[in-house]
Amino acid sequence: MKSQVTWSKELQFTGVSESGHKIVMDGNQGKIGPSPMELVLMAAGGCSSVDVVSILEKARQAVSDCRVELEGTRADSVPSVYTAIHLHFVVSGKDLSEKHVARAVDLSMEKYCSVSLMLAKACEITHSFETVAA
């Protein structure tokens, strides 16, 4: 897997993925795009959400929406790395089984989500979930 990041101006950079997708990153308090650290948080949410939805669909659960609310705590000193990240999944659907949702979230966090598993080597990762009838 490859990507490229190019300086645009000020503290703004454009990242281009191997698949050709572009994203603007902003190291200037997020004036025109997310900061690299915000992208790390979003990557954990995106990676784990893919797992959760995929696992639930394979379990024939009628998922209509999946949202993950992330909260990251960073060190006060430089480098201000994440010291803790909490992911709270809100899964909506018709007649969802809490047991299936709990299993999907656990499997993602403990076995499948590459981003969260990598981050867990450097900070505490916790998770929770709720289901919403749709």
Short mmCIF file of C-alpha atoms in Angstrom, two decimals:
data_model
loop_
_atom_site.label_atom_id
_atom_site.label_comp_id
_atom_site.label_asym_id
_atom_site.label_seq_id
_atom_site.Cartn_x
_atom_site.Cartn_y
_atom_site.Cartn_z
CA MET A 1 0.00 0.00 0.00
CA LYS A 2 1.34 3.41 -0.95
CA SER A 3 0.24 7.02 -0.67
CA GLN A 4 1.67 10.47 -1.17
CA VAL A 5 1.38 13.70 0.79
CA THR A 6 2.23 17.02 -0.85
CA TRP A 7 2.55 20.42 0.78
CA SER A 8 0.03 22.91 -0.62
CA LYS A 9 0.56 26.10 1.41
CA GLU A 10 0.90 27.23 5.00
CA LEU A 11 0.40 24.02 7.04
CA GLN A 12 -1.98 22.44 4.51
CA PHE A 13 -1.17 19.20 2.74
CA THR A 14 -2.96 17.03 0.19
CA GLY A 15 -2.81 13.29 0.63
CA VAL A 16 -3.42 11.00 -2.33
CA SER A 17 -4.13 7.32 -1.75
CA GLU A 18 -2.90 4.53 -3.99
CA SER A 19 -6.49 4.23 -5.26
CA GLY A 20 -6.41 7.87 -6.35
CA HIS A 21 -8.55 9.47 -3.64
CA LYS A 22 -7.52 12.86 -2.26
CA ILE A 23 -7.92 14.41 1.17
CA VAL A 24 -6.80 17.77 2.49
CA MET A 25 -5.06 17.80 5.86
CA ASP A 26 -4.61 20.97 7.87
CA GLY A 27 -2.07 21.42 10.64
CA ASN A 28 -3.41 24.93 11.30
CA GLN A 29 -6.27 24.15 13.72
CA GLY A 30 -8.33 22.56 10.95
CA LYS A 31 -9.16 25.71 8.99
CA ILE A 32 -9.78 23.89 5.68
CA GLY A 33 -9.57 20.21 6.56
CA PRO A 34 -9.08 17.76 9.39
CA SER A 35 -5.74 17.60 11.15
CA PRO A 36 -3.66 14.44 10.76
CA MET A 37 -4.55 13.43 14.34
CA GLU A 38 -8.26 13.90 13.60
CA LEU A 39 -7.79 11.62 10.61
CA VAL A 40 -6.24 8.96 12.85
CA LEU A 41 -9.36 9.06 15.02
CA MET A 42 -11.64 8.91 11.98
CA ALA A 43 -9.60 6.03 10.54
CA ALA A 44 -10.24 4.00 13.70
CA GLY A 45 -13.95 4.75 13.41
CA GLY A 46 -14.09 3.92 9.72
CA CYS A 47 -12.13 0.70 10.01
CA SER A 48 -14.17 -0.62 12.93
CA SER A 49 -17.49 0.44 11.38
CA VAL A 50 -16.72 -1.55 8.23
CA ASP A 51 -16.15 -4.61 10.43
CA VAL A 52 -19.29 -4.11 12.53
CA VAL A 53 -21.62 -3.65 9.55
CA SER A 54 -20.04 -6.55 7.66
CA ILE A 55 -20.30 -8.92 10.63
CA LEU A 56 -23.91 -7.92 11.32
CA GLU A 57 -24.92 -8.35 7.68
CA LYS A 58 -23.36 -11.82 7.64
CA ALA A 59 -25.42 -12.58 10.76
CA ARG A 60 -28.52 -11.51 8.78
CA GLN A 61 -29.20 -8.53 11.03
CA ALA A 62 -31.31 -5.77 9.44
CA VAL A 63 -28.88 -2.89 9.99
CA SER A 64 -30.08 0.47 8.69
CA ASP A 65 -27.40 2.72 10.20
CA CYS A 66 -24.12 2.52 12.05
CA ARG A 67 -22.43 5.50 13.65
CA VAL A 68 -19.39 5.49 15.89
CA GLU A 69 -18.73 8.41 18.20
CA LEU A 70 -15.03 8.67 19.03
CA GLU A 71 -13.30 10.52 21.82
CA GLY A 72 -9.55 10.73 21.96
CA THR A 73 -7.48 11.95 24.90
CA ARG A 74 -4.04 13.30 24.04
CA ALA A 75 -0.91 13.85 26.10
CA ASP A 76 -0.40 17.39 27.38
CA SER A 77 3.20 17.55 26.21
CA VAL A 78 4.89 17.11 22.85
CA PRO A 79 4.52 14.71 21.22
CA SER A 80 0.83 14.93 22.06
CA VAL A 81 0.02 11.34 21.16
CA TYR A 82 -3.29 9.71 21.96
CA THR A 83 -3.21 8.22 25.44
CA ALA A 84 -6.77 6.88 25.27
CA ILE A 85 -9.47 6.47 22.63
CA HIS A 86 -13.08 5.48 23.26
CA LEU A 87 -15.37 4.28 20.47
CA HIS A 88 -19.12 4.28 21.10
CA PHE A 89 -21.11 2.48 18.40
CA VAL A 90 -24.74 3.42 17.76
CA VAL A 91 -26.27 0.72 15.57
CA SER A 92 -29.78 1.10 14.19
CA GLY A 93 -31.97 -1.50 12.59
CA LYS A 94 -35.09 -3.59 12.75
CA ASP A 95 -35.20 -6.26 15.47
CA LEU A 96 -31.44 -6.09 16.11
CA SER A 97 -30.09 -8.68 18.49
CA GLU A 98 -28.00 -7.01 21.23
CA LYS A 99 -26.01 -10.24 21.42
CA HIS A 100 -25.09 -9.99 17.72
CA VAL A 101 -24.20 -6.30 17.99
CA ALA A 102 -22.04 -6.92 21.07
CA ARG A 103 -20.28 -9.78 19.29
CA ALA A 104 -19.70 -7.69 16.14
CA VAL A 105 -18.23 -4.80 18.13
CA ASP A 106 -16.05 -7.11 20.22
CA LEU A 107 -14.76 -8.98 17.16
CA SER A 108 -13.88 -5.74 15.44
CA MET A 109 -12.05 -4.33 18.44
CA GLU A 110 -10.28 -7.55 19.44
CA LYS A 111 -9.58 -9.26 16.11
CA TYR A 112 -10.32 -7.41 12.87
CA CYS A 113 -9.88 -3.62 13.03
CA SER A 114 -6.28 -3.09 11.94
CA VAL A 115 -6.29 0.59 12.88
CA SER A 116 -7.59 0.10 16.42
CA LEU A 117 -5.37 -2.90 17.03
CA MET A 118 -2.33 -0.90 15.90
CA LEU A 119 -3.30 2.08 18.07
CA ALA A 120 -3.87 -0.23 21.05
CA LYS A 121 -0.13 -0.85 21.11
CA ALA A 122 0.36 2.84 22.01
CA CYS A 123 -2.77 3.85 23.93
CA GLU A 124 -5.77 2.51 25.78
CA ILE A 125 -8.68 1.65 23.48
CA THR A 126 -12.14 1.16 24.98
CA HIS A 127 -15.51 0.67 23.37
CA SER A 128 -19.22 0.54 24.05
CA PHE A 129 -22.38 0.28 21.98
CA GLU A 130 -26.09 0.88 21.91
CA THR A 131 -28.81 -0.30 19.60
CA VAL A 132 -31.63 1.83 18.24
CA ALA A 133 -34.83 0.43 16.77
CA ALA A 134 -35.48 1.71 13.26
#
